PDB file of C-alpha atoms in Angstrom:
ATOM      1  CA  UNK A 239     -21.279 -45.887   1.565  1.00 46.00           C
ATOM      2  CA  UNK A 240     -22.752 -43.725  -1.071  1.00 48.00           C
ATOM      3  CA  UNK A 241     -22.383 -44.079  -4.741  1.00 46.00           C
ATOM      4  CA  UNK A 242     -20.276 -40.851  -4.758  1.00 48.00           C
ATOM      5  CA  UNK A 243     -18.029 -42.049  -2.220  1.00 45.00           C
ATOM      6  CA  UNK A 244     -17.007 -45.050  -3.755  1.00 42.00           C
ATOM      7  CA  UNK A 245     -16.289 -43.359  -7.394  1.00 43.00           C
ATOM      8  CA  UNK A 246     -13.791 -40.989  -5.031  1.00 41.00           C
ATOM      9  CA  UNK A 247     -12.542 -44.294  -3.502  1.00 42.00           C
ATOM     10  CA  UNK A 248     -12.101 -45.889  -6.831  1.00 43.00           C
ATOM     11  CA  UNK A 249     -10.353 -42.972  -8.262  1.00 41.00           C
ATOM     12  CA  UNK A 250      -6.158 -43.768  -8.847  1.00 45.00           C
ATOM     13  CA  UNK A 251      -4.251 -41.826  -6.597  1.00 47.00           C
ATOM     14  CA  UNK A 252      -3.089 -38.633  -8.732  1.00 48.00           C
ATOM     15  CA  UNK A 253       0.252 -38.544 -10.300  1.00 45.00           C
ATOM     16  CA  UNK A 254       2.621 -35.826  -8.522  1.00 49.00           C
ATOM     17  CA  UNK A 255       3.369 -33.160 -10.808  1.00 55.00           C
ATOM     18  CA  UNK A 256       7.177 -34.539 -11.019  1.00 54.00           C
ATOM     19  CA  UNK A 257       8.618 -31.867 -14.100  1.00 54.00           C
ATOM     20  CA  UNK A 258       6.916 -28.691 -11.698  1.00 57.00           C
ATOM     21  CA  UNK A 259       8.799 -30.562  -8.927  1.00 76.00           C
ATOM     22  CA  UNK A 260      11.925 -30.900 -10.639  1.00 78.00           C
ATOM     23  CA  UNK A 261      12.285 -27.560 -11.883  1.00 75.00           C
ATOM     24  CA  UNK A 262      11.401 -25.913  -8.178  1.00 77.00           C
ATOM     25  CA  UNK A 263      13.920 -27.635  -7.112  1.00 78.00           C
ATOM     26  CA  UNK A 264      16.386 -27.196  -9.700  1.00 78.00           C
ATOM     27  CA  UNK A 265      15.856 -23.479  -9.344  1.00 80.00           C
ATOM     28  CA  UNK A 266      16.125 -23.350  -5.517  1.00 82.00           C
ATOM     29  CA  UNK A 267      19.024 -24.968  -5.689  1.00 77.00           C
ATOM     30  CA  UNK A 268      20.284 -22.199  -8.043  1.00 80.00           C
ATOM     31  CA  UNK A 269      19.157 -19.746  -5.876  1.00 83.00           C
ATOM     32  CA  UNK A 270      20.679 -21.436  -2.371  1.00 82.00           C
ATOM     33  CA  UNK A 271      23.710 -21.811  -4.262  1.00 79.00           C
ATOM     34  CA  UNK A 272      24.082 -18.292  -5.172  1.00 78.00           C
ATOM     35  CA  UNK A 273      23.581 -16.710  -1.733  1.00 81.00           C
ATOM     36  CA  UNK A 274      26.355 -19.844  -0.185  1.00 82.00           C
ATOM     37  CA  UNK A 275      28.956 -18.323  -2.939  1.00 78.00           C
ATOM     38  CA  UNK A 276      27.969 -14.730  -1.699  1.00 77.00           C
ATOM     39  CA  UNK A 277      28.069 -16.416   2.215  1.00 78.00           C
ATOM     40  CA  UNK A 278      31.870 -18.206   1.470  1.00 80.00           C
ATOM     41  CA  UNK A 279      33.345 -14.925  -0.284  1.00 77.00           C
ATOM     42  CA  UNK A 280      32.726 -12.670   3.084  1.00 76.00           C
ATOM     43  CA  UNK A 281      33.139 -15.703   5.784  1.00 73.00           C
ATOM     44  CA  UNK A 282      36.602 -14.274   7.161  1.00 75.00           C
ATOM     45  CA  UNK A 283      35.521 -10.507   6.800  1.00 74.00           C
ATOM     46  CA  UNK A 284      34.797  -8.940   9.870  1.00 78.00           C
ATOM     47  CA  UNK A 285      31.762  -6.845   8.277  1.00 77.00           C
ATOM     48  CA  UNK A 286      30.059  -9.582   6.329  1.00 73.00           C
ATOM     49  CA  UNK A 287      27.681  -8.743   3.875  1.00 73.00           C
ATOM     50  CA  UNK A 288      28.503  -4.989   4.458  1.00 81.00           C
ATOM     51  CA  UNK A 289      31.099  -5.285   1.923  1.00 83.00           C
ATOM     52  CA  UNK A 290      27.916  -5.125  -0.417  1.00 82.00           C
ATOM     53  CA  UNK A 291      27.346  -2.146   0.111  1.00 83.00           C
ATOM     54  CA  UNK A 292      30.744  -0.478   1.167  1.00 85.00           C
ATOM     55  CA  UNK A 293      32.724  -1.789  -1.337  1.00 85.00           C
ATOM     56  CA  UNK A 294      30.952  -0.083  -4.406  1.00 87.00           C
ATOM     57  CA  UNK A 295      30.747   3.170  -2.371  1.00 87.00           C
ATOM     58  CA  UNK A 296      34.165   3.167  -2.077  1.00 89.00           C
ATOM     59  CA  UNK A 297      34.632   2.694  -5.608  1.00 89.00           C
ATOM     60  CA  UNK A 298      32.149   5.294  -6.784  1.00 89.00           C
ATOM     61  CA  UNK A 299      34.033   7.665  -4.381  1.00 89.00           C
ATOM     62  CA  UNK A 300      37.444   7.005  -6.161  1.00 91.00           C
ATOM     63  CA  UNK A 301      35.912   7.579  -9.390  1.00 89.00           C
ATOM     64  CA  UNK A 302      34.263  10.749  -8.018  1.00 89.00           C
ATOM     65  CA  UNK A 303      37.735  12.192  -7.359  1.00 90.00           C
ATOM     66  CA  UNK A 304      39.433  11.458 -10.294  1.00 89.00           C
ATOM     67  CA  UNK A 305      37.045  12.608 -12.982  1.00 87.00           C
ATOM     68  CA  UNK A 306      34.879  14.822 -11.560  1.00 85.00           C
ATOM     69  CA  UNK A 307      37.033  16.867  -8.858  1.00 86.00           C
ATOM     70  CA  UNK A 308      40.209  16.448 -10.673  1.00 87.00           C
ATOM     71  CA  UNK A 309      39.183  15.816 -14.401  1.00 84.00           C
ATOM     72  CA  UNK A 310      36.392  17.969 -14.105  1.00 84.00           C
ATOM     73  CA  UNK A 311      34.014  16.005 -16.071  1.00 87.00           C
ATOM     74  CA  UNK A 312      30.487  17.400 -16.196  1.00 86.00           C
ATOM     75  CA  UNK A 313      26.961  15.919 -17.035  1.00 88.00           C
ATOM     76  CA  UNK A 314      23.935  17.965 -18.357  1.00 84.00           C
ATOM     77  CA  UNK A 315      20.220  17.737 -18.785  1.00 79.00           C
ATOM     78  CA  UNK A 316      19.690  17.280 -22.175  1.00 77.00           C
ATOM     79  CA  UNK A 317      16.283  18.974 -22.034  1.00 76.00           C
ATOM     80  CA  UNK A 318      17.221  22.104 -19.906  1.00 78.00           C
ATOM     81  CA  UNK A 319      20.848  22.449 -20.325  1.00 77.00           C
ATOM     82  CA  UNK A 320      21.396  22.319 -16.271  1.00 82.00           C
ATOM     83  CA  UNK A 321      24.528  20.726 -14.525  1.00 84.00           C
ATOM     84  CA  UNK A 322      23.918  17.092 -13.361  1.00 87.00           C
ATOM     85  CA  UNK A 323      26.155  16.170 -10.298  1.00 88.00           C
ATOM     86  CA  UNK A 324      28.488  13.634 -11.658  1.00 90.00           C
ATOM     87  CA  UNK A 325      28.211  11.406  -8.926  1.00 91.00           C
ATOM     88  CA  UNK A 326      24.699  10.542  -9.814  1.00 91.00           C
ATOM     89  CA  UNK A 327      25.194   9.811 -13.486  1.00 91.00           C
ATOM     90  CA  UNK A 328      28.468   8.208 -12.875  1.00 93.00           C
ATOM     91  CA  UNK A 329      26.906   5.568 -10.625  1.00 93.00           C
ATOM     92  CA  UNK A 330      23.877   5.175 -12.968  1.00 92.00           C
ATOM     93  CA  UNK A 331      26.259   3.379 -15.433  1.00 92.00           C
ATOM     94  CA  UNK A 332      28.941   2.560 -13.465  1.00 94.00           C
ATOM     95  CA  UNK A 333      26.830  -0.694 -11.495  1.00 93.00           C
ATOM     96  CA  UNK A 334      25.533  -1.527 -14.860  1.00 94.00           C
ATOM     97  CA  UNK A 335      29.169  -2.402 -16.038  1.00 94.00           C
ATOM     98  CA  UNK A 336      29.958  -4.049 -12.303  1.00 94.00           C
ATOM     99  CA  UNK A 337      27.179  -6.190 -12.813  1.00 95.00           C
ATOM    100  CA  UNK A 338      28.220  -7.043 -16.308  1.00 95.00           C
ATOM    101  CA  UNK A 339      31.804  -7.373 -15.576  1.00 94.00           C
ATOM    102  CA  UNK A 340      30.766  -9.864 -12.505  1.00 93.00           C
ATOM    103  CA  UNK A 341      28.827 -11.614 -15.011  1.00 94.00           C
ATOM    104  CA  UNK A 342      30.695 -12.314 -17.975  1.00 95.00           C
ATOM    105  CA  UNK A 343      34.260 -12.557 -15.580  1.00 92.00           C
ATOM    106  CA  UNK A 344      32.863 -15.161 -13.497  1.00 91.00           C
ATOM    107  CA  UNK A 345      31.368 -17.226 -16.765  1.00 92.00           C
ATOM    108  CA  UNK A 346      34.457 -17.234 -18.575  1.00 90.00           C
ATOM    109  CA  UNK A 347      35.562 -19.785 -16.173  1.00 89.00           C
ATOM    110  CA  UNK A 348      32.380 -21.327 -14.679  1.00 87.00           C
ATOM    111  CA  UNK A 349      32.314 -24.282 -15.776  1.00 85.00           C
ATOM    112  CA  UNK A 350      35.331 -25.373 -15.302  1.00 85.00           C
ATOM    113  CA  UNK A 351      35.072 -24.259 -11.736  1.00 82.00           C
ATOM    114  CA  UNK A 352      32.243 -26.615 -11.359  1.00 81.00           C
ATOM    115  CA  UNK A 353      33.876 -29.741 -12.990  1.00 80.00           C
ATOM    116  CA  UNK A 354      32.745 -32.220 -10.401  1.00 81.00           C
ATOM    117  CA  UNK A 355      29.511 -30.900 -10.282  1.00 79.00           C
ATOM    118  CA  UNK A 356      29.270 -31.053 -13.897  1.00 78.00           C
ATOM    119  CA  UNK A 357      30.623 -34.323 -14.278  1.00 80.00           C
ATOM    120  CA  UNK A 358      28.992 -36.400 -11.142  1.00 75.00           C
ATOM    121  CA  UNK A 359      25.487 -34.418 -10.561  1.00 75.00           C
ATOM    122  CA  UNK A 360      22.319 -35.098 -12.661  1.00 75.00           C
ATOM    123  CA  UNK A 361      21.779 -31.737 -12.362  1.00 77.00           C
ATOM    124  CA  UNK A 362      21.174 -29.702 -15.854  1.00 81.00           C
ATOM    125  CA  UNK A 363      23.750 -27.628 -17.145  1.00 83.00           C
ATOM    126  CA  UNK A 364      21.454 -25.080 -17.005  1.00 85.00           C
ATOM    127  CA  UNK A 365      20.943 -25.333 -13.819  1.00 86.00           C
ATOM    128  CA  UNK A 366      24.857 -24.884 -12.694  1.00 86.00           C
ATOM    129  CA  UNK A 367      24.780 -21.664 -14.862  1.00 89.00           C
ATOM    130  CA  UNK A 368      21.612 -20.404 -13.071  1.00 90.00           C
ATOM    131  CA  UNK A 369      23.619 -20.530  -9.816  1.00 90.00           C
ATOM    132  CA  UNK A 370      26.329 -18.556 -11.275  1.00 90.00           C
ATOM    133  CA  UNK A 371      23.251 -15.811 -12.710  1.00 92.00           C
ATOM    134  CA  UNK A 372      21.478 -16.218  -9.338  1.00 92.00           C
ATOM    135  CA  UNK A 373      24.911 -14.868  -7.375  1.00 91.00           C
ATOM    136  CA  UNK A 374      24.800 -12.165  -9.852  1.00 93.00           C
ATOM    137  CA  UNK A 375      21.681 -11.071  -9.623  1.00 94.00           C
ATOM    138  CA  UNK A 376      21.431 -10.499  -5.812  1.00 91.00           C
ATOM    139  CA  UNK A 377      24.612  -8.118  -6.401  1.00 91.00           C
ATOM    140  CA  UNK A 378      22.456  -6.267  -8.994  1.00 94.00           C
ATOM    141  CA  UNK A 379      19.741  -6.042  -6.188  1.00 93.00           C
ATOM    142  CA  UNK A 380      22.261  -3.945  -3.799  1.00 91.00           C
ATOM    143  CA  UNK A 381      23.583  -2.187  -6.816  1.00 93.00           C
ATOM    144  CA  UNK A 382      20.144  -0.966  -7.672  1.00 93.00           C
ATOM    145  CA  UNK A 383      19.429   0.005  -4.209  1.00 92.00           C
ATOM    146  CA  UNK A 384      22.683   2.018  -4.047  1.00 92.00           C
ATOM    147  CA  UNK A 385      22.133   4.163  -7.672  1.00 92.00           C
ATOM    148  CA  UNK A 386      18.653   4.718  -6.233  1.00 93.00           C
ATOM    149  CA  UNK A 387      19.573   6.317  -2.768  1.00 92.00           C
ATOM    150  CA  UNK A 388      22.643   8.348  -4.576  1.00 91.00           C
ATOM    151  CA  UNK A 389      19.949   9.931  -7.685  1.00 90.00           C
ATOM    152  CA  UNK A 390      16.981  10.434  -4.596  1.00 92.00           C
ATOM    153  CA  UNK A 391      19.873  12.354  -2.573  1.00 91.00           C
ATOM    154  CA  UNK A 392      20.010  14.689  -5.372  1.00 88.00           C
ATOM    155  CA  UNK A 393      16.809  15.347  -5.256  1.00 87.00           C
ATOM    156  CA  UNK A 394      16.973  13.973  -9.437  1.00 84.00           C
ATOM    157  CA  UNK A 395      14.288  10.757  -9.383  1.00 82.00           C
ATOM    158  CA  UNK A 396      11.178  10.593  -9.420  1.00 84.00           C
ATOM    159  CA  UNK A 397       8.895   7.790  -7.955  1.00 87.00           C
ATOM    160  CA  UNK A 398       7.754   6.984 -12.111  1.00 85.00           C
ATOM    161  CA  UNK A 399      11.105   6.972 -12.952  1.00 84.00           C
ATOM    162  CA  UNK A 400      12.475   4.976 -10.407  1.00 88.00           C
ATOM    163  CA  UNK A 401       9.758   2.109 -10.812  1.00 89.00           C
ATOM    164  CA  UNK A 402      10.435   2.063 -14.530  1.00 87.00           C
ATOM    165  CA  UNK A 403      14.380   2.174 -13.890  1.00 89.00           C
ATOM    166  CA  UNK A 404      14.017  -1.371 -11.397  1.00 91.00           C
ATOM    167  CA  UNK A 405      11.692  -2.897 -14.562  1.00 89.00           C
ATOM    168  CA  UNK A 406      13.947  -1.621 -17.020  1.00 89.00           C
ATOM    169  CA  UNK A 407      16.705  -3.478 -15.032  1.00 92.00           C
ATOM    170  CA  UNK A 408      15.900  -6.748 -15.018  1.00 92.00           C
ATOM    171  CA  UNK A 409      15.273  -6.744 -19.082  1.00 92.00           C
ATOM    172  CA  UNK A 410      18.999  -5.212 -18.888  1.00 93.00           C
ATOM    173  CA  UNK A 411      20.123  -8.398 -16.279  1.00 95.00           C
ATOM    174  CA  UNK A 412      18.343 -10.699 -18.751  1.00 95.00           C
ATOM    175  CA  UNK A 413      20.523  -9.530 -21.635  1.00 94.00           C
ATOM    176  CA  UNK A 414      23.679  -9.549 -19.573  1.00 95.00           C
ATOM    177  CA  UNK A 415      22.795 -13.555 -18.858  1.00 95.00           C
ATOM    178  CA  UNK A 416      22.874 -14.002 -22.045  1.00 95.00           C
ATOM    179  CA  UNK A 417      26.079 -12.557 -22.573  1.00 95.00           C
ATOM    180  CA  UNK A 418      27.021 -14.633 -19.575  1.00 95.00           C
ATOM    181  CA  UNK A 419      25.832 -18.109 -21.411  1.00 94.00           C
ATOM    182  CA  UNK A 420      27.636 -17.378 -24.554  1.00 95.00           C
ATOM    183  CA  UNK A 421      31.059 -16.557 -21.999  1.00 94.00           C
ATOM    184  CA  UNK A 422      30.725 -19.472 -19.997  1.00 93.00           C
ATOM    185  CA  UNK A 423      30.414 -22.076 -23.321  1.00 92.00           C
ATOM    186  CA  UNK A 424      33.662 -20.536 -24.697  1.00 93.00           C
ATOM    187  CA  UNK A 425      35.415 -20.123 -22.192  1.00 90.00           C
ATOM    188  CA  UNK A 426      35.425 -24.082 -21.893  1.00 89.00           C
ATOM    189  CA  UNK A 427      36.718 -24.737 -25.202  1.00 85.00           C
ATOM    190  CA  UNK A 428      38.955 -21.948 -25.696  1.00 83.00           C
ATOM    191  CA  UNK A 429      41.245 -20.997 -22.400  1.00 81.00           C
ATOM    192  CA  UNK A 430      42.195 -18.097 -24.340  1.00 85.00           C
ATOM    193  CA  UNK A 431      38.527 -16.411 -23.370  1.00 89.00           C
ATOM    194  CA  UNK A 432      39.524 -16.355 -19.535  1.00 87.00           C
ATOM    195  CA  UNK A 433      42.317 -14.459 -20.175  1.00 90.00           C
ATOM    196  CA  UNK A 434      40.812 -11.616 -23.224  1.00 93.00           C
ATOM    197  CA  UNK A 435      37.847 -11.031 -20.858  1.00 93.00           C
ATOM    198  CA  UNK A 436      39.510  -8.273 -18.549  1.00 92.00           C
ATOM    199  CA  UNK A 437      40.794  -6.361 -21.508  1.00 94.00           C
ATOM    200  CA  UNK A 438      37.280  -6.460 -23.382  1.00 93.00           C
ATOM    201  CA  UNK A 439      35.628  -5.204 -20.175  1.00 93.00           C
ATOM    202  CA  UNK A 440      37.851  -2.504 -19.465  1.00 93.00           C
ATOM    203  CA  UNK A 441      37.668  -1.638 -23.132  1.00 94.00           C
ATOM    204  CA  UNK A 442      34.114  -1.687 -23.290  1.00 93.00           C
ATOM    205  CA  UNK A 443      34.381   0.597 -19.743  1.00 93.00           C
ATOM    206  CA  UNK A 444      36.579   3.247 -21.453  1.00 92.00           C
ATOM    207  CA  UNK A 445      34.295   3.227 -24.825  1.00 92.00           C
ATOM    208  CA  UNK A 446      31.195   3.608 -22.792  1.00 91.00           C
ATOM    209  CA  UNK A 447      29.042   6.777 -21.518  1.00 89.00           C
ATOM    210  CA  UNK A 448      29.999   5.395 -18.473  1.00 91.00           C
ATOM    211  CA  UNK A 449      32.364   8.807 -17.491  1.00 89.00           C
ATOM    212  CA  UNK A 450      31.135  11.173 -20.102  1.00 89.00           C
ATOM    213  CA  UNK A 451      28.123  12.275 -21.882  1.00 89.00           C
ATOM    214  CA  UNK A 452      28.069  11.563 -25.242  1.00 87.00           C
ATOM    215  CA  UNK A 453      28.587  15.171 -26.289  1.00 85.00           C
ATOM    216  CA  UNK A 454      31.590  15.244 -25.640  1.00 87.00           C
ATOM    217  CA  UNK A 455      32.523  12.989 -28.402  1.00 87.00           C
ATOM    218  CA  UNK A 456      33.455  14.240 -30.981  1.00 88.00           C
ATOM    219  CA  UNK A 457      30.987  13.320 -34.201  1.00 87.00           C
ATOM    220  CA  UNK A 458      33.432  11.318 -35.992  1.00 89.00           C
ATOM    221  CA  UNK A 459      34.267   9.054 -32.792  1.00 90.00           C
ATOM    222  CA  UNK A 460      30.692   8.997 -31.554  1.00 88.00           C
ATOM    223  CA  UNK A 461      30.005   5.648 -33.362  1.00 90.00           C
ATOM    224  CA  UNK A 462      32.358   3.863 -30.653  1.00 92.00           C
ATOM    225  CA  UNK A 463      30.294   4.572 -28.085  1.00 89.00           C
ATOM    226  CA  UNK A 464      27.553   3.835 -30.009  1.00 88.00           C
ATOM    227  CA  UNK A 465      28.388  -0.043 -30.970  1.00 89.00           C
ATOM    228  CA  UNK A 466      29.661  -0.234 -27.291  1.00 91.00           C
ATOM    229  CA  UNK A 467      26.496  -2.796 -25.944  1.00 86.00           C
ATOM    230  CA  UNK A 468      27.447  -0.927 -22.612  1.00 90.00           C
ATOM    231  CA  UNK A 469      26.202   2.233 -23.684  1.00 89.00           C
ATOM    232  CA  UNK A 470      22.513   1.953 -24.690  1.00 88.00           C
ATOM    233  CA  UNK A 471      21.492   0.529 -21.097  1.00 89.00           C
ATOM    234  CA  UNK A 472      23.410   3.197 -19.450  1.00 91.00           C
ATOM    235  CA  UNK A 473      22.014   5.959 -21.756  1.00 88.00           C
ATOM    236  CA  UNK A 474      18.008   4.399 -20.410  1.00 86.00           C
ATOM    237  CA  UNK A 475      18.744   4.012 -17.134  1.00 87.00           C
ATOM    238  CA  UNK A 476      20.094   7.699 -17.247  1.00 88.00           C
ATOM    239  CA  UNK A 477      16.990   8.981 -19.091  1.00 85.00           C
ATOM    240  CA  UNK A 478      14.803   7.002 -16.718  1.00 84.00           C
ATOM    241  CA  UNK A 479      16.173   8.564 -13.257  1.00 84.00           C
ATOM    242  CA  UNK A 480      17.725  11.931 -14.117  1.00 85.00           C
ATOM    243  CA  UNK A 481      16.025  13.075 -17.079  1.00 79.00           C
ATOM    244  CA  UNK A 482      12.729  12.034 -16.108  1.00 71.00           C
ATOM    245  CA  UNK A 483      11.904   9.442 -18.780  1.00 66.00           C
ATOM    246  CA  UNK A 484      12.544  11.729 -21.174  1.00 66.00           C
ATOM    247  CA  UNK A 485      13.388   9.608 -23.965  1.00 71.00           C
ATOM    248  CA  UNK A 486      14.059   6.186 -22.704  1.00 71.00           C
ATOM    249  CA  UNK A 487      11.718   4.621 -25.181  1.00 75.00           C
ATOM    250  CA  UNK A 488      14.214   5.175 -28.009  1.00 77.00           C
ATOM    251  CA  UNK A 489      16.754   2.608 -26.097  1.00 78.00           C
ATOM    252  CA  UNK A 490      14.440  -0.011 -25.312  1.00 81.00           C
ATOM    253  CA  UNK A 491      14.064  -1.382 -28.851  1.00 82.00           C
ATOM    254  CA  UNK A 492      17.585  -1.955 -29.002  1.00 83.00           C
ATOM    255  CA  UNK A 493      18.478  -3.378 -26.011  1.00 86.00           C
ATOM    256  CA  UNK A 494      15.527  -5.706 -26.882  1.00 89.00           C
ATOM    257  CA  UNK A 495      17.164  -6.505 -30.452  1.00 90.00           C
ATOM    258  CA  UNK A 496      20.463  -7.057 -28.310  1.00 89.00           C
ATOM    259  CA  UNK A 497      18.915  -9.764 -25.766  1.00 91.00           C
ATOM    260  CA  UNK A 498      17.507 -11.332 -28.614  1.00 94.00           C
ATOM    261  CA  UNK A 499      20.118 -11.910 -30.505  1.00 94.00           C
ATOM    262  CA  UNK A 500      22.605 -12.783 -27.910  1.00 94.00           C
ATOM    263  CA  UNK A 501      20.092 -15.592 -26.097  1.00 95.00           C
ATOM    264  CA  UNK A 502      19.913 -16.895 -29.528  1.00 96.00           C
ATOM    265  CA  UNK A 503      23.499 -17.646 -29.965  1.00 95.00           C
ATOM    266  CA  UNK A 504      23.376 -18.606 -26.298  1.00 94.00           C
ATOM    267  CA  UNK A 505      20.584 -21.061 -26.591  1.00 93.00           C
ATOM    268  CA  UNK A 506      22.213 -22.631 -29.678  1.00 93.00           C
ATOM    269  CA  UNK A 507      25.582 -23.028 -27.582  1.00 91.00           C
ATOM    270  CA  UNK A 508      23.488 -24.643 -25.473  1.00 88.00           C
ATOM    271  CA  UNK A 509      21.755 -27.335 -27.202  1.00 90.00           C
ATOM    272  CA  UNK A 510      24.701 -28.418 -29.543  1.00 87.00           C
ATOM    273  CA  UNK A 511      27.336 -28.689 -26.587  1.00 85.00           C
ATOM    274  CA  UNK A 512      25.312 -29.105 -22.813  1.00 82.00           C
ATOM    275  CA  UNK A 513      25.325 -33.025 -23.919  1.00 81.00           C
ATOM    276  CA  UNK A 514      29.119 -32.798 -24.391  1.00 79.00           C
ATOM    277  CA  UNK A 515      30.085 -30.777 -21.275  1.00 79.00           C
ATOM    278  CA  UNK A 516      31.025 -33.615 -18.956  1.00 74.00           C
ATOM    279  CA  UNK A 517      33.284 -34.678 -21.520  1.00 71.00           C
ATOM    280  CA  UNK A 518      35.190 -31.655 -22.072  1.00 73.00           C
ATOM    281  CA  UNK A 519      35.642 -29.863 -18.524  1.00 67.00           C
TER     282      UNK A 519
END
């Protein structure tokens, strides 16, 4: 047996990397989690997972009726001046606020909802809440899909556009979480938060660009929309597919200064009361 042999031989068997294990399991048990909630909400439907898709088409088409063909809302090009179809901007901003609404409606009484879990698991709080973003997200993915095939039908995107509206995205899903976080810790101390949350959403839904363009407010309104944390996604994600990344920059410093300051608060909710959750749902 050579010398270089026995030094392998005499070597201590390495140590498995147990934190990298922990935390890939941790997160696929997030992500499992999040498509069995999808799995358990469309068991009994007869189409299944089509509801992904059908339901917000339906939606979109209501909308479409009322405030375009009834309402006559219309959106323009702010570089040329031209008519945008209203379908196409309306669904721009209208999945952002479905995702959001899923998001911080579901958080307000996650927790809670996952008392045993909480309570008898070793799992990390974090980890519970991951499931909850995880469920989210894969909504997002159809959502994105859907806004896509509606603005290419148009003939509006563009293939530089459309790759920097899916990046742009998931910065805009990563502030939303955060929003989510910060939801899902008060909402467990203060039942009062599961309640507010569907006025504040369909405030922030009527205060929004979401159904008109911002020219239509009038100057000494247009700082509502402007405060509205609704609005500056929808105004990028606009830019990026129908005004062909016109002037998306100006939004992304923003929304950046938003995530940051929300996942600060949310972090901080998180280290002073994750140790105390058990104890409290």
């Amino acid at each position: 047996m050579t010398a270089g042999a026995l030094s392998k031989e005499s070597l201590p068997p390495r140590a498995p990397r147990k934190h990298q294990t922990q935390l890939g399991k941790r997160l696929k048990f997030a992500w499992t989690s999040g498509i069995r909630e999808l799995r358990k909400r469309f068991e009994d439907s007869l189409l299944g997972g089509l509801w992904l898709f059908l339901g917000p088409a339906l939606l979109i088409g209501v909308y479409w009726a009322v405030f375009d063909l009834v309402v006559g809302i219309e959106f323009t090009d702010p570089r040329t001046g031209n008519a945008v179809p209203f379908l196409a901007a309306f669904a721009v901003g209208f999945f952002l606020y479905l995702t959001f609404s899923e998001m911080i409606g579901s958080s307000a009484n996650w927790f809670k909802s996952k008392r045993r879990l909480v309570r008898e698991s070793d799992l990390p709080v974090w980890t519970i809440f991951a499931s909850l973003t995880a469920r989210v997200f894969i909504q997002f993915l159809f959502y994105i899909a859907i806004v896509l095939i509606v603005c290419w039908s148009y003939g509006l995107a563009t293939v530089q556009g459309s790759l920097l509206y899916v990046a742009s995205s998931l910065l805009v899903f990563w502030v939303f979480a955060g929003f989510g976080l910060v939801t899902a810790y008060l909402g467990t101390f203060f039942g009062d938060v599961k309640e507010i949350v569907p006025v504040i959403m369909r405030i922030l839904f009527y205060t929004s660009s979401i159904t008109f363009p911002l020219s239509l407010v009038p100057e000494t309104f247009r700082w509502i929309p402007l405060i509205n944390p609704l609005t500056w996604p929808v105004e990028m994600m606009r830019d990026l597919l129908l005004w062909d990344a016109h002037n998306w920059m100006q939004f992304l410093g923003p929304i950046f200064l938003i995530g940051l300051a929300i996942w600060s608060i949310a972090l901080f909710f998180h280290w002073r009361l994750a140790p105390r959750l058990a104890d409290i749902v």
